[in-house]
Amino acid sequence: MPGPKPTGSATNWELTGNVVIFDSSASPQDQRMDSSPQLRHIVQAMAEQDPTKLPTPSSCTADFCLVPIGTPTASVSKEVAEVQRLLKKSGVKYSMHSAGTTIEGTWEECMRIIGQCHTMLHSNGVVRIQSDIRVGSRTDKKQSFDDKVSAVNKLLAEDKQ
C-alpha cells in the first residue's frame, strides 16, 4: 500500500540516510518521510515529474579497479601507487586489496574520486583506461565496508568454537 503522496512543489528532492526531504518550502515535519514504507512511492512520483531530478543515494561503497591499457610493461604497481596517494590526499575512507580498492562516501564523492583517478593516470601518460566499478548503497541502515567485513569475521569466529 503506497504511502501518502508528497505535497508542495516537490522540486527539491534529497535522500538523506533513511529520510527523503522532498520540498524545502514545507514545514520540517512535513519534509521528512521515513523511506522504508514510503520511498518507492516518493521516487515514483519524482520520476513521473522529472526523472532527471531523482536524487543519488546519500552514501555508498564503491569497489573499483582501473586497468591501464597499452603500458610498456605488464606491471601496474606504479599506477596503483599513484591512485593510492590520490586517495590518501582525498580524505575519503578507502581500503586497497589485491584486485582493486574499495572507497566509501557520498555517491558524488565516490564518482568524483574515481574520475580523478582516471584523469591523474591520463596526465601521467596512460592513454587508455578500462574500469570495473561495483557500487552498493543501502537505505535501511548505515553500514561501512569495515562493518561488512566484521559481520563475516564474527560468523567465522563462531566456527572455531
Coordinates of N, CA and C in Angstrom, one line a residue:
M1 N 0.9 -1.2 0.0 CA 0.0 0.0 0.0 C 0.9 1.2 0.0
P2 N 0.8 2.1 -1.0 CA 1.6 3.3 -1.1 C 1.4 4.2 0.1
G3 N 2.4 4.9 0.4 CA 2.3 6.0 1.5 C 1.7 7.2 0.9
P4 N 1.5 8.2 1.8 CA 0.9 9.5 1.3 C 1.7 10.1 0.2
K5 N 1.0 10.8 -0.7 CA 1.7 11.5 -1.7 C 2.4 12.7 -1.1
P6 N 3.6 13.1 -1.6 CA 4.2 14.3 -1.1 C 3.4 15.5 -1.5
T7 N 3.4 16.5 -0.7 CA 2.7 17.7 -1.0 C 3.7 18.8 -1.3
G8 N 3.3 19.9 -1.8 CA 4.2 21.0 -2.1 C 4.7 20.9 -3.6
S9 N 5.6 21.7 -3.9 CA 6.1 21.8 -5.3 C 7.0 20.6 -5.7
A10 N 7.6 19.9 -4.7 CA 8.4 18.7 -4.9 C 9.5 19.0 -5.9
T11 N 10.0 20.2 -5.9 CA 11.1 20.4 -6.9 C 12.5 20.2 -6.3
N12 N 12.6 20.2 -5.0 CA 13.9 20.0 -4.3 C 13.8 18.7 -3.5
W13 N 14.4 17.6 -4.1 CA 14.3 16.3 -3.5 C 15.7 16.0 -3.1
E14 N 15.8 15.3 -1.9 CA 17.1 14.9 -1.4 C 16.9 13.6 -0.6
L15 N 17.7 12.6 -0.8 CA 17.7 11.4 0.0 C 18.8 11.5 1.1
T16 N 18.4 11.6 2.4 CA 19.4 11.7 3.4 C 19.3 10.6 4.4
G17 N 20.2 9.6 4.3 CA 20.1 8.4 5.2 C 18.8 7.7 4.9
N18 N 17.9 7.5 5.8 CA 16.6 6.8 5.6 C 15.5 7.8 5.4
V19 N 15.8 9.0 5.1 CA 14.8 10.1 5.0 C 14.8 10.8 3.7
V20 N 13.7 11.0 3.1 CA 13.6 11.8 1.8 C 13.1 13.2 2.2
I21 N 13.9 14.2 1.9 CA 13.5 15.6 2.0 C 13.0 16.0 0.7
F22 N 11.7 16.3 0.6 CA 11.1 16.5 -0.8 C 10.7 17.9 -1.1
D23 N 10.6 18.8 -0.2 CA 10.1 20.1 -0.5 C 10.7 21.1 0.5
S24 N 11.6 21.9 0.1 CA 12.3 22.8 1.1 C 11.3 23.9 1.6
S25 N 10.2 24.1 0.9 CA 9.2 25.1 1.4 C 8.2 24.6 2.4
A26 N 8.2 23.2 2.6 CA 7.3 22.6 3.5 C 7.9 22.7 4.9
S27 N 7.0 22.5 5.9 CA 7.5 22.5 7.3 C 8.4 21.3 7.5
P28 N 9.4 21.5 8.4 CA 10.3 20.4 8.7 C 9.7 19.0 8.9
Q29 N 8.5 19.1 9.6 CA 7.8 17.9 10.0 C 7.3 17.2 8.7
D30 N 6.8 18.0 7.8 CA 6.2 17.5 6.5 C 7.3 17.1 5.5
Q31 N 8.5 17.7 5.7 CA 9.6 17.4 4.7 C 10.1 16.0 4.8
R32 N 10.2 15.5 6.0 CA 10.9 14.2 6.2 C 9.9 13.1 6.2
M33 N 10.1 12.1 5.4 CA 9.3 10.9 5.4 C 10.2 9.7 5.5
D34 N 9.8 8.8 6.4 CA 10.6 7.6 6.5 C 10.6 6.8 5.2
S35 N 11.8 6.5 4.7 CA 11.9 5.9 3.4 C 11.5 4.4 3.4
S36 N 11.5 3.8 4.5 CA 11.2 2.3 4.4 C 9.8 2.0 3.8
P37 N 8.7 2.5 4.3 CA 7.4 2.2 3.6 C 7.1 3.2 2.5
Q38 N 7.7 4.3 2.4 CA 7.2 5.3 1.5 C 8.2 5.7 0.4
L39 N 9.4 5.2 0.4 CA 10.4 5.7 -0.5 C 10.0 5.3 -2.0
R40 N 9.5 4.1 -2.2 CA 9.1 3.7 -3.5 C 8.1 4.6 -4.1
H41 N 7.1 5.0 -3.3 CA 6.0 5.9 -3.8 C 6.6 7.2 -4.1
I42 N 7.4 7.7 -3.3 CA 8.0 9.1 -3.5 C 8.9 9.1 -4.7
V43 N 9.7 8.1 -4.9 CA 10.6 8.0 -6.1 C 9.7 7.9 -7.3
Q44 N 8.7 7.1 -7.3 CA 7.8 7.0 -8.5 C 7.2 8.4 -8.8
A45 N 6.7 9.1 -7.8 CA 6.2 10.4 -8.0 C 7.2 11.4 -8.6
M46 N 8.4 11.3 -8.1 CA 9.5 12.1 -8.6 C 9.8 11.8 -10.1
A47 N 9.9 10.5 -10.4 CA 10.2 10.1 -11.7 C 9.1 10.5 -12.7
E48 N 7.9 10.5 -12.3 CA 6.8 10.9 -13.1 C 6.9 12.4 -13.4
Q49 N 7.4 13.2 -12.5 CA 7.5 14.7 -12.7 C 8.7 14.9 -13.6
D50 N 9.9 14.5 -13.2 CA 11.1 14.7 -14.0 C 12.2 13.7 -13.5
P51 N 12.3 12.6 -14.2 CA 13.3 11.6 -13.8 C 14.7 12.1 -13.7
T52 N 15.0 13.1 -14.4 CA 16.4 13.6 -14.3 C 16.7 14.3 -12.9
K53 N 15.7 14.5 -12.1 CA 15.9 15.2 -10.8 C 15.9 14.2 -9.7
L54 N 15.9 12.9 -10.0 CA 16.0 11.9 -9.0 C 17.3 12.1 -8.2
P55 N 17.2 11.9 -6.9 CA 18.5 12.1 -6.1 C 19.4 10.8 -6.2
T56 N 20.6 11.0 -5.9 CA 21.5 9.9 -5.8 C 21.5 9.5 -4.3
P57 N 21.9 8.2 -4.1 CA 21.9 7.8 -2.7 C 22.9 8.7 -1.8
S58 N 22.5 8.9 -0.6 CA 23.3 9.7 0.3 C 24.7 9.2 0.6
S59 N 24.8 7.8 0.6 CA 26.1 7.2 0.8 C 26.2 5.9 0.0
C60 N 27.5 5.5 -0.2 CA 27.7 4.3 -0.9 C 29.1 3.8 -0.7
T61 N 29.3 2.5 -1.0 CA 30.6 2.0 -1.1 C 30.8 1.7 -2.6
A62 N 32.0 1.9 -3.1 CA 32.4 1.7 -4.5 C 33.7 0.9 -4.5
D63 N 33.6 -0.3 -5.1 CA 34.8 -1.1 -5.3 C 35.2 -0.9 -6.8
F64 N 36.5 -0.5 -7.0 CA 36.9 -0.2 -8.4 C 38.3 -0.7 -8.6
C65 N 38.5 -1.0 -9.9 CA 39.8 -1.5 -10.4 C 40.0 -0.7 -11.7
L66 N 41.0 0.1 -11.8 CA 41.4 0.8 -13.0 C 42.4 -0.1 -13.7
V67 N 42.2 -0.3 -15.0 CA 43.1 -1.2 -15.8 C 43.7 -0.3 -16.9
P68 N 45.0 0.1 -16.7 CA 45.7 0.9 -17.7 C 46.0 -0.1 -18.9
I69 N 45.7 0.4 -20.1 CA 45.9 -0.4 -21.3 C 46.9 0.2 -22.1
G70 N 47.9 -0.6 -22.6 CA 48.9 -0.1 -23.5 C 50.1 0.4 -22.7
T71 N 50.3 0.0 -21.5 CA 51.5 0.4 -20.8 C 52.7 -0.4 -21.2
P72 N 53.9 0.1 -21.1 CA 55.1 -0.6 -21.6 C 55.4 -2.0 -21.0
T73 N 54.9 -2.2 -19.7 CA 55.1 -3.4 -19.1 C 53.8 -4.0 -18.5
A74 N 53.8 -5.2 -18.1 CA 52.6 -5.9 -17.6 C 52.3 -5.4 -16.2
S75 N 53.3 -4.9 -15.5 CA 53.2 -4.4 -14.1 C 52.5 -3.1 -14.1
V76 N 51.5 -2.9 -13.2 CA 50.8 -1.6 -13.0 C 51.0 -1.1 -11.6
S77 N 52.0 -1.6 -10.8 CA 52.1 -1.2 -9.4 C 52.4 0.3 -9.3
K78 N 53.1 0.9 -10.3 CA 53.3 2.3 -10.2 C 52.0 3.1 -10.3
E79 N 51.2 2.7 -11.2 CA 49.9 3.3 -11.3 C 49.0 3.1 -10.1
V80 N 49.0 1.9 -9.5 CA 48.3 1.6 -8.3 C 48.7 2.5 -7.2
A81 N 50.1 2.7 -7.1 CA 50.6 3.5 -6.0 C 50.1 5.0 -6.2
E82 N 50.1 5.4 -7.4 CA 49.6 6.8 -7.7 C 48.2 7.0 -7.3
V83 N 47.4 6.0 -7.6 CA 46.0 6.0 -7.2 C 45.8 6.0 -5.7
Q84 N 46.6 5.2 -5.0 CA 46.6 5.2 -3.5 C 47.0 6.5 -2.9
R85 N 48.0 7.2 -3.5 CA 48.4 8.5 -3.0 C 47.3 9.5 -3.2
L86 N 46.6 9.5 -4.3 CA 45.5 10.4 -4.5 C 44.4 10.1 -3.5
L87 N 44.1 8.9 -3.3 CA 43.0 8.5 -2.3 C 43.4 9.0 -0.9
K88 N 44.6 8.8 -0.5 CA 45.1 9.3 0.8 C 44.9 10.8 0.9
K89 N 45.2 11.6 -0.1 CA 45.1 13.0 -0.1 C 43.6 13.4 -0.1
S90 N 42.8 12.6 -0.6 CA 41.3 13.0 -0.8 C 40.6 13.0 0.5
G91 N 41.1 12.2 1.5 CA 40.4 12.1 2.8 C 39.3 11.1 2.8
V92 N 38.9 10.5 1.7 CA 37.9 9.5 1.7 C 38.4 8.2 2.3
K93 N 37.5 7.5 2.9 CA 37.8 6.2 3.5 C 38.0 5.2 2.4
Y94 N 39.2 4.5 2.5 CA 39.5 3.5 1.4 C 40.2 2.4 1.9
S95 N 40.2 1.3 1.2 CA 41.0 0.1 1.5 C 41.4 -0.6 0.2
M96 N 42.7 -0.7 0.0 CA 43.2 -1.4 -1.1 C 43.2 -2.9 -0.9
H97 N 43.0 -3.7 -1.9 CA 43.1 -5.1 -1.9 C 43.7 -5.6 -3.1
S98 N 43.9 -6.9 -3.3 CA 44.7 -7.4 -4.4 C 44.1 -7.1 -5.8
A99 N 42.8 -6.9 -5.8 CA 42.2 -6.7 -7.2 C 41.5 -5.3 -7.3
G100 N 41.9 -4.4 -6.5 CA 41.3 -3.1 -6.6 C 41.3 -2.3 -5.3
T101 N 40.4 -1.4 -5.2 CA 40.3 -0.6 -4.0 C 38.8 -0.3 -3.7
T102 N 38.4 -0.3 -2.4 CA 37.1 0.0 -2.0 C 37.1 1.3 -1.3
I103 N 36.2 2.2 -1.7 CA 36.0 3.5 -1.1 C 34.6 3.7 -0.6
E104 N 34.4 4.6 0.4 CA 33.1 4.9 0.8 C 33.0 6.4 1.0
G105 N 31.8 6.9 0.7 CA 31.5 8.3 0.9 C 30.1 8.5 0.2
T106 N 29.9 9.8 -0.1 CA 28.7 10.1 -0.8 C 28.8 9.6 -2.2
W107 N 27.7 9.4 -2.9 CA 27.7 9.0 -4.3 C 28.6 9.9 -5.1
E108 N 28.4 11.2 -4.9 CA 29.1 12.2 -5.7 C 30.6 12.1 -5.4
E109 N 31.0 12.0 -4.1 CA 32.4 11.8 -3.8 C 33.1 10.6 -4.4
C110 N 32.4 9.5 -4.4 CA 33.0 8.3 -4.9 C 33.2 8.4 -6.4
M111 N 32.1 8.9 -7.1 CA 32.2 9.0 -8.6 C 33.3 10.0 -9.0
R112 N 33.4 11.1 -8.2 CA 34.3 12.2 -8.5 C 35.8 11.6 -8.3
I113 N 36.0 10.9 -7.2 CA 37.3 10.4 -7.0 C 37.8 9.4 -8.0
I114 N 36.8 8.5 -8.4 CA 37.2 7.5 -9.5 C 37.5 8.3 -10.8
G115 N 36.8 9.3 -11.1 CA 37.1 10.1 -12.3 C 38.4 10.8 -12.1
Q116 N 38.7 11.3 -10.9 CA 40.0 12.0 -10.7 C 41.2 11.0 -10.9
C117 N 41.0 9.7 -10.5 CA 42.0 8.7 -10.7 C 42.2 8.5 -12.2
H118 N 41.2 8.5 -13.0 CA 41.3 8.4 -14.4 C 42.1 9.6 -14.9
T119 N 41.7 10.8 -14.5 CA 42.4 12.0 -15.0 C 43.9 12.0 -14.6
M120 N 44.2 11.6 -13.4 CA 45.6 11.6 -13.0 C 46.4 10.6 -13.8
L121 N 45.9 9.4 -14.0 CA 46.6 8.4 -14.8 C 46.8 8.9 -16.2
H122 N 45.8 9.5 -16.8 CA 45.9 10.0 -18.2 C 47.0 11.1 -18.2
S123 N 47.0 12.0 -17.2 CA 48.0 13.0 -17.1 C 49.4 12.5 -17.0
N124 N 49.5 11.2 -16.5 CA 50.8 10.6 -16.3 C 51.2 9.7 -17.6
G125 N 50.4 9.9 -18.6 CA 50.8 9.3 -19.9 C 50.0 8.0 -20.3
V126 N 49.1 7.6 -19.4 CA 48.3 6.4 -19.7 C 47.2 6.9 -20.7
V127 N 47.2 6.4 -21.9 CA 46.3 6.9 -22.9 C 44.9 6.2 -22.9
R128 N 44.8 5.0 -22.3 CA 43.5 4.3 -22.2 C 43.4 3.6 -20.9
I129 N 42.2 3.7 -20.3 CA 42.0 3.0 -19.0 C 40.6 2.4 -19.1
Q130 N 40.5 1.2 -18.7 CA 39.2 0.5 -18.5 C 39.0 0.4 -17.0
S131 N 37.7 0.6 -16.6 CA 37.4 0.5 -15.1 C 36.3 -0.5 -14.9
D132 N 36.5 -1.3 -13.8 CA 35.4 -2.1 -13.3 C 35.0 -1.5 -12.0
I133 N 33.7 -1.2 -11.9 CA 33.2 -0.5 -10.7 C 32.0 -1.2 -10.2
R134 N 32.0 -1.5 -8.9 CA 30.8 -2.1 -8.3 C 30.4 -1.1 -7.2
V135 N 29.1 -0.7 -7.2 CA 28.7 0.3 -6.2 C 27.5 -0.3 -5.4
G136 N 27.6 -0.1 -4.1 CA 26.5 -0.6 -3.3 C 26.0 0.6 -2.4
S137 N 24.7 0.6 -2.2 CA 24.0 1.6 -1.3 C 22.9 0.9 -0.6
R138 N 22.6 1.4 0.6 CA 21.5 0.9 1.4 C 20.7 2.1 1.9
T139 N 19.4 1.8 2.1 CA 18.5 2.8 2.8 C 18.0 2.4 4.1
D140 N 18.2 1.1 4.5 CA 17.7 0.6 5.7 C 18.6 0.9 6.9
K141 N 19.9 1.0 6.7 CA 20.8 1.3 7.8 C 22.1 1.8 7.2
K142 N 22.9 2.4 8.1 CA 24.3 2.8 7.7 C 25.2 1.6 8.0
Q143 N 26.0 1.3 7.0 CA 26.9 0.2 7.1 C 28.2 0.5 6.3
S144 N 29.3 0.5 7.0 CA 30.6 0.8 6.3 C 31.2 -0.6 5.8
F145 N 32.2 -0.5 5.0 CA 32.8 -1.7 4.5 C 33.5 -2.4 5.6
D146 N 34.0 -1.7 6.6 CA 34.5 -2.4 7.8 C 33.4 -3.2 8.6
D147 N 32.2 -2.6 8.6 CA 31.1 -3.3 9.3 C 30.8 -4.6 8.6
K148 N 30.8 -4.6 7.2 CA 30.5 -5.8 6.4 C 31.5 -6.9 6.7
V149 N 32.8 -6.5 6.7 CA 33.9 -7.5 6.9 C 33.8 -8.0 8.4
S150 N 33.5 -7.2 9.3 CA 33.4 -7.6 10.7 C 32.2 -8.6 10.9
A151 N 31.1 -8.4 10.2 CA 30.0 -9.3 10.3 C 30.4 -10.7 9.9
V152 N 31.1 -10.8 8.8 CA 31.6 -12.1 8.3 C 32.6 -12.7 9.2
N153 N 33.5 -11.9 9.7 CA 34.6 -12.4 10.6 C 33.9 -12.9 11.9
K154 N 32.9 -12.3 12.4 CA 32.2 -12.7 13.6 C 31.6 -14.1 13.3
L155 N 31.0 -14.3 12.2 CA 30.4 -15.7 11.9 C 31.6 -16.7 11.8
L156 N 32.7 -16.3 11.2 CA 33.8 -17.3 11.1 C 34.4 -17.6 12.4
A157 N 34.4 -16.6 13.3 CA 34.9 -16.9 14.7 C 34.0 -17.9 15.4
E158 N 32.7 -17.9 15.2 CA 31.8 -18.8 15.8 C 32.1 -20.2 15.3
D159 N 32.7 -20.4 14.1 CA 33.0 -21.7 13.6 C 34.1 -22.4 14.4
K160 N 35.0 -21.6 15.0 CA 36.2 -22.0 15.7 C 35.8 -22.5 17.1
Q161 N 34.6 -22.2 17.6 CA 34.2 -22.5 19.0 C 33.6 -23.9 19.0

